[in-house]
XYZ file of C-alpha atoms in Angstrom:
420
model
C -0.120 0.141 0.000
C 1.260 3.535 -0.761
C -0.177 6.738 -0.144
C -1.280 9.899 -3.141
C 1.975 10.988 -3.041
C 3.577 7.884 -3.421
C 5.492 7.432 -0.405
C 5.508 4.462 2.226
C 2.962 5.210 5.168
C 5.003 6.863 7.983
C 7.634 8.442 5.645
C 6.503 11.951 7.177
C 6.495 10.184 10.913
C 10.173 8.951 10.074
C 11.404 12.348 8.360
C 10.149 14.495 11.198
C 12.004 11.491 13.635
C 15.653 12.582 11.655
C 14.885 16.553 11.606
C 14.113 16.299 15.616
C 17.388 13.830 16.415
C 19.605 15.836 14.247
C 18.282 19.173 15.770
C 18.681 17.423 19.241
C 22.323 16.426 18.055
C 23.096 19.770 16.923
C 22.594 20.905 20.558
C 24.667 18.019 22.468
C 27.474 19.323 19.821
C 27.111 23.222 20.790
C 26.273 22.664 24.541
C 29.283 20.667 24.795
C 31.749 22.959 23.256
C 30.349 25.842 25.538
C 30.593 23.952 28.649
C 34.236 22.321 28.119
C 35.586 24.574 25.434
C 37.551 24.208 22.487
C 37.503 20.651 20.841
C 38.789 18.755 18.141
C 35.837 16.883 16.368
C 37.639 13.191 17.581
C 37.210 14.354 21.174
C 33.959 15.823 20.562
C 32.895 12.373 19.748
C 34.655 10.404 22.144
C 33.085 12.335 24.980
C 29.476 12.863 23.489
C 29.402 9.057 22.165
C 28.509 10.229 18.556
C 30.519 8.513 16.068
C 32.809 10.778 14.243
C 30.697 11.093 10.983
C 28.201 12.203 12.177
C 30.045 14.977 14.543
C 31.873 16.257 11.380
C 28.674 16.891 9.750
C 26.918 18.083 13.195
C 30.245 20.590 13.083
C 29.923 21.596 9.822
C 26.416 22.711 9.957
C 27.331 24.908 13.044
C 30.275 26.302 11.840
C 27.574 27.416 8.605
C 25.270 28.796 10.870
C 27.886 30.510 12.753
C 28.028 29.475 15.979
C 30.871 27.447 15.340
C 34.377 28.423 13.972
C 37.704 26.520 13.256
C 40.114 27.295 16.131
C 44.067 26.186 16.486
C 45.445 23.004 16.023
C 45.174 20.457 18.796
C 47.877 20.483 20.887
C 46.795 18.022 23.713
C 47.459 14.821 20.672
C 51.141 13.028 21.456
C 50.619 11.169 18.535
C 49.372 11.316 15.239
C 48.493 14.300 13.141
C 46.581 16.926 15.399
C 43.215 17.736 14.780
C 41.854 21.033 14.129
C 39.642 22.322 17.291
C 36.646 23.956 16.870
C 35.021 26.685 19.286
C 32.178 28.917 19.822
C 31.945 31.630 17.242
C 30.101 34.149 19.290
C 29.896 36.947 17.784
C 27.370 36.416 15.115
C 24.470 35.479 17.264
C 23.039 38.423 20.164
C 20.193 37.987 22.227
C 18.756 41.043 24.315
C 17.251 41.969 27.482
C 15.502 45.037 28.772
C 14.210 45.867 32.477
C 11.643 48.032 33.800
C 12.211 49.249 37.464
C 10.871 51.851 39.805
C 13.420 54.630 38.567
C 14.873 53.247 35.590
C 14.920 51.664 32.618
C 17.980 49.592 31.142
C 18.745 47.308 28.614
C 21.736 45.047 27.626
C 23.035 43.130 24.492
C 25.173 40.521 24.814
C 26.961 38.008 21.818
C 26.909 34.083 22.304
C 30.173 34.079 24.328
C 28.850 36.025 26.647
C 30.528 39.840 25.659
C 28.703 42.857 25.973
C 28.180 44.248 22.836
C 25.419 47.180 24.373
C 24.558 48.107 27.750
C 22.908 51.326 28.982
C 20.718 52.613 32.013
C 18.721 55.770 32.117
C 17.192 56.944 35.000
C 13.457 57.296 34.413
C 10.640 58.281 37.527
C 8.669 55.212 36.158
C 6.657 55.486 39.217
C 5.216 58.692 38.812
C 4.442 57.612 34.312
C 1.913 55.893 32.866
C 2.700 52.596 31.346
C 2.312 54.108 27.612
C 5.249 56.977 28.470
C 7.148 54.053 29.838
C 6.766 51.709 27.420
C 7.381 54.382 24.517
C 10.825 55.482 26.093
C 11.695 51.561 26.550
C 10.505 50.092 22.963
C 13.563 53.206 22.074
C 15.909 51.736 23.988
C 15.634 48.126 22.886
C 15.699 49.574 18.843
C 19.065 51.000 20.153
C 19.949 47.422 21.263
C 18.944 45.708 17.677
C 20.595 48.562 15.897
C 23.940 48.012 17.773
C 23.158 44.028 16.888
C 22.669 45.367 12.964
C 25.440 47.134 12.689
C 28.142 44.242 13.654
C 25.724 42.112 10.856
C 24.926 39.414 13.921
C 21.504 37.497 14.135
C 19.245 38.253 16.671
C 17.905 35.553 18.860
C 15.374 37.487 20.839
C 14.511 39.686 22.994
C 13.075 39.452 26.745
C 11.825 42.604 28.465
C 12.204 42.169 33.194
C 9.168 43.315 35.274
C 8.966 43.842 38.858
C 6.352 42.225 39.542
C 3.629 38.999 38.511
C 4.300 37.777 35.173
C 2.282 35.414 33.030
C 5.442 34.325 31.158
C 3.351 32.216 28.661
C 1.540 35.063 27.419
C 3.721 37.979 28.331
C 1.139 39.248 30.735
C 1.648 41.435 33.706
C -0.668 40.819 36.167
C 0.666 42.996 38.875
C 3.873 45.744 39.660
C 3.224 47.265 42.864
C 5.595 49.409 43.029
C 4.935 50.468 39.701
C 1.048 50.770 40.190
C 0.276 48.799 36.956
C -1.626 45.785 36.223
C -3.540 43.670 33.790
C -1.285 44.835 30.997
C 0.006 43.049 28.170
C 3.345 44.071 28.201
C 4.410 41.717 24.959
C 1.258 42.763 23.290
C 2.165 46.692 23.719
C 5.472 46.403 22.770
C 5.615 44.413 20.146
C 3.216 47.128 18.506
C 5.682 49.670 19.416
C 8.820 47.878 17.855
C 6.813 47.085 14.659
C 5.423 43.705 14.700
C 8.971 42.443 14.611
C 10.068 38.958 13.749
C 12.174 38.074 16.319
C 11.021 36.532 19.533
C 9.642 38.782 22.351
C 9.414 37.632 26.032
C 8.655 38.923 29.093
C 9.603 37.590 32.815
C 10.265 38.807 36.336
C 13.683 41.122 36.855
C 14.300 38.988 39.814
C 14.065 35.430 38.264
C 16.040 36.659 35.684
C 18.486 38.067 37.786
C 18.891 34.654 39.463
C 19.671 33.185 36.013
C 22.346 35.788 35.687
C 23.760 35.325 39.078
C 24.065 31.478 38.356
C 25.412 31.648 35.491
C 28.224 34.422 37.081
C 28.942 31.659 39.771
C 29.307 28.853 37.705
C 31.951 30.408 35.531
C 33.948 31.348 39.105
C 32.680 28.066 41.009
C 32.629 25.462 38.683
C 29.796 22.428 38.197
C 29.861 21.797 41.980
C 27.150 25.062 42.940
C 23.771 23.749 42.377
C 21.291 25.831 44.814
C 20.857 29.741 45.738
C 18.860 32.775 46.537
C 18.940 35.448 45.089
C 17.938 38.873 46.945
C 17.591 41.913 44.291
C 17.151 45.054 46.362
C 16.112 48.379 44.542
C 12.502 50.021 45.954
C 11.069 46.904 46.026
C 12.457 43.836 47.004
C 12.360 40.474 44.799
C 13.732 37.158 44.823
C 14.851 33.809 42.158
C 15.198 30.346 43.440
C 17.445 27.763 41.592
C 17.086 24.390 42.818
C 19.175 21.786 41.443
C 20.614 24.326 38.551
C 16.386 25.501 37.880
C 14.438 28.037 37.965
C 11.574 27.690 40.410
C 8.460 29.689 39.226
C 6.095 28.098 41.487
C 2.520 26.351 40.280
C 1.227 29.590 38.228
C 4.742 31.239 37.921
C 4.316 33.517 40.698
C 6.896 32.377 42.709
C 10.354 35.041 44.163
C 7.441 37.849 45.583
C 9.619 37.684 49.023
C 9.196 41.298 49.470
C 6.025 41.066 50.715
C 6.774 38.256 53.276
C 5.116 39.975 56.321
C 8.086 40.121 58.568
C 8.491 43.526 59.544
C 6.312 45.286 62.611
C 3.475 47.200 61.295
C 4.179 50.856 60.038
C 4.921 52.416 56.614
C 2.522 51.173 54.062
C 3.992 48.776 51.283
C 3.586 49.466 47.680
C 1.385 46.712 47.498
C -1.175 48.267 49.960
C -0.160 46.381 52.853
C 1.716 47.031 56.018
C 4.556 44.792 57.776
C 6.033 43.544 54.315
C 9.816 42.782 54.585
C 10.576 45.793 51.721
C 9.159 48.502 53.827
C 12.292 47.504 56.326
C 14.859 46.409 53.518
C 14.311 48.007 50.523
C 16.085 51.199 48.878
C 13.096 53.712 50.468
C 13.214 52.312 53.697
C 17.080 53.206 53.921
C 16.822 56.525 52.208
C 14.205 57.276 54.828
C 16.892 56.407 57.891
C 19.793 57.620 56.198
C 18.726 61.309 54.696
C 16.397 63.764 54.914
C 13.721 64.796 52.758
C 15.197 66.859 50.488
C 18.743 65.202 50.534
C 19.674 64.890 46.438
C 20.384 60.802 46.746
C 16.282 60.791 47.098
C 16.336 62.488 43.697
C 14.712 60.039 41.054
C 16.301 61.851 37.872
C 19.521 60.828 39.465
C 20.658 57.350 38.256
C 20.372 54.696 41.296
C 24.545 53.918 41.003
C 25.100 58.098 41.589
C 22.736 58.379 44.529
C 23.922 55.074 46.143
C 27.437 56.822 45.494
C 26.571 59.160 47.958
C 25.699 56.720 50.670
C 28.943 55.101 50.340
C 30.789 58.342 50.738
C 28.898 59.416 53.622
C 29.534 55.440 55.128
C 33.000 55.303 54.343
C 33.236 59.158 56.291
C 32.213 57.143 59.076
C 28.823 59.228 59.066
C 27.223 58.081 62.071
C 23.172 58.471 60.662
C 24.069 56.264 57.577
C 26.157 53.733 59.463
C 23.211 53.164 61.650
C 20.595 52.645 59.013
C 23.144 50.295 57.028
C 23.357 48.481 60.265
C 19.384 48.402 60.749
C 18.623 47.309 56.711
C 21.682 44.501 57.072
C 19.827 43.087 60.088
C 16.295 43.162 58.653
C 17.507 41.729 55.384
C 19.533 38.672 57.759
C 16.192 38.225 59.829
C 14.058 37.927 56.193
C 17.403 36.223 54.791
C 17.362 33.436 57.622
C 13.441 32.326 56.613
C 14.300 31.835 53.315
C 17.534 29.738 54.247
C 15.517 27.647 56.737
C 12.940 26.720 54.377
C 15.125 26.468 51.585
C 18.713 25.488 52.441
C 20.569 27.116 49.527
C 24.020 26.440 48.429
C 24.385 30.266 48.186
C 22.572 33.826 49.287
C 23.353 36.565 46.754
C 22.664 39.589 47.007
C 21.914 41.798 43.785
C 20.720 45.006 43.095
C 21.387 47.834 45.491
C 21.873 44.953 48.437
C 25.165 44.200 45.982
C 26.335 47.802 45.917
C 26.329 48.237 49.290
C 27.438 44.840 50.413
C 30.278 46.004 52.437
C 28.414 47.313 55.007
C 24.795 45.172 55.165
C 26.734 41.768 55.061
C 28.195 41.824 58.746
C 24.923 42.138 60.291
C 23.235 39.884 57.633
C 25.123 37.123 58.133
C 25.450 37.535 62.169
C 21.075 37.456 61.983
C 21.079 34.500 59.831
C 23.937 32.776 62.161
C 21.451 33.342 64.640
C 18.361 32.339 63.055
C 18.693 29.663 60.995
C 18.331 26.488 62.896
C 20.940 24.111 60.890
C 24.293 24.273 62.208
C 26.762 27.299 60.647
C 23.813 28.744 58.997
C 22.620 25.914 57.515
C 26.501 25.895 55.289
C 24.979 28.678 53.389
C 27.058 31.332 52.056
C 26.468 35.370 51.601
C 27.774 36.627 48.366
C 27.686 39.895 46.398
C 27.141 39.775 42.998
C 29.346 41.229 40.693
C 26.534 42.357 38.161
C 24.388 44.529 40.564
C 21.991 46.377 38.440
C 22.878 44.750 35.307
C 21.405 41.278 36.525
C 18.274 41.246 35.310
C 19.462 42.288 31.503
C 22.220 40.277 31.614
C 19.381 37.621 32.685
C 17.051 38.606 29.947
C 19.643 38.119 26.815
C 20.730 35.513 28.151
C 17.567 33.922 28.362
C 16.832 34.329 24.388
C 20.625 33.057 23.641
C 20.144 29.612 25.406
C 17.283 29.135 23.054
C 19.581 28.834 20.585
C 21.277 26.449 22.842
C 18.250 24.334 23.021
C 17.529 24.553 19.038
C 20.375 25.856 16.831
C 18.117 25.522 13.860
C 16.689 28.893 15.005
C 19.898 30.828 13.441
C 21.107 30.965 9.745
C 20.213 28.464 7.312
C 22.125 25.625 6.374
C 22.219 25.067 2.292
């Protein structure tokens, strides 16, 4: 029996299986070179279990797609003719991350090797703007990054937008961003319209989740594959958390995990952006620190200034021994440890990572934070959890957003280029 087009029954399924298998093998080879560095074709075959002819074909396609390139001769071979190494070609493929936060907008473009193509942050008083003008300005920044990719003749893997609130990742809808005063807004749809309905993928995610992924990648580069679990605390006006467990981001049943800033651990007092009192961020957020350390008319409270410029003023006062500043930092650090201890007791991560303004002011926050964790975590030695400062600071969310887009290339290399 034959089908009307002359093919045997099931041939379409066989063809689809072949395409799927090749796509998977391309991913295996590309990720192998990314994770372990330059390799000869023979060594890739030996280490992955693929046969040499298959590896040669896969490498040729990945080179054609601009994802791998020929490197130096393999000097590790003691006998025989040295093979040619292949290495990751990071220059031709880029991902873009963009962020909306209470007092700034930011964007970053990274290439496949993780090198920065463009990075920019501008102070914007988003909390006092309507969504429309904010998204207009964000679209300008995204287009600036896309243009930077075009200038270097790169291919854009995608754009990921980071928002400080509850996001439905699968639809790109923002459900609630209390510190922005936004809710029920289809950010993905609004941004696609402003960007001229682009052909590249555009996604929306929670900024703390993206920052956690960036921090995880950062630590894996410095500490190796033994590090699997972390909690990231990112501080701005609001406080967010991202959890990586077993190497995977924990999103929760409906994708709303990480809203640690609204844990009810503080005494009743100042009203939180969510409308409640007692939220953790009312005692550890940047607004809380500025209220404790400065007067109402102090320049460091001016949202038109870049946040790191404002924090530089706090640092100068702390380094000069200003009593009010040091007292405020110790208070925030202690409260940071009280909430952090709850998370360590529940999750027992390898590392508690300080991001955002917590990272910038880490030299003054870390000691009281660690003391509170030691005093309040029931497991010996604070459950073995270390406290570290992220080197990415306020760039973590946009770096994580760019990396999310690039990660899809490693999952499916056929997204990029076109093999003949």
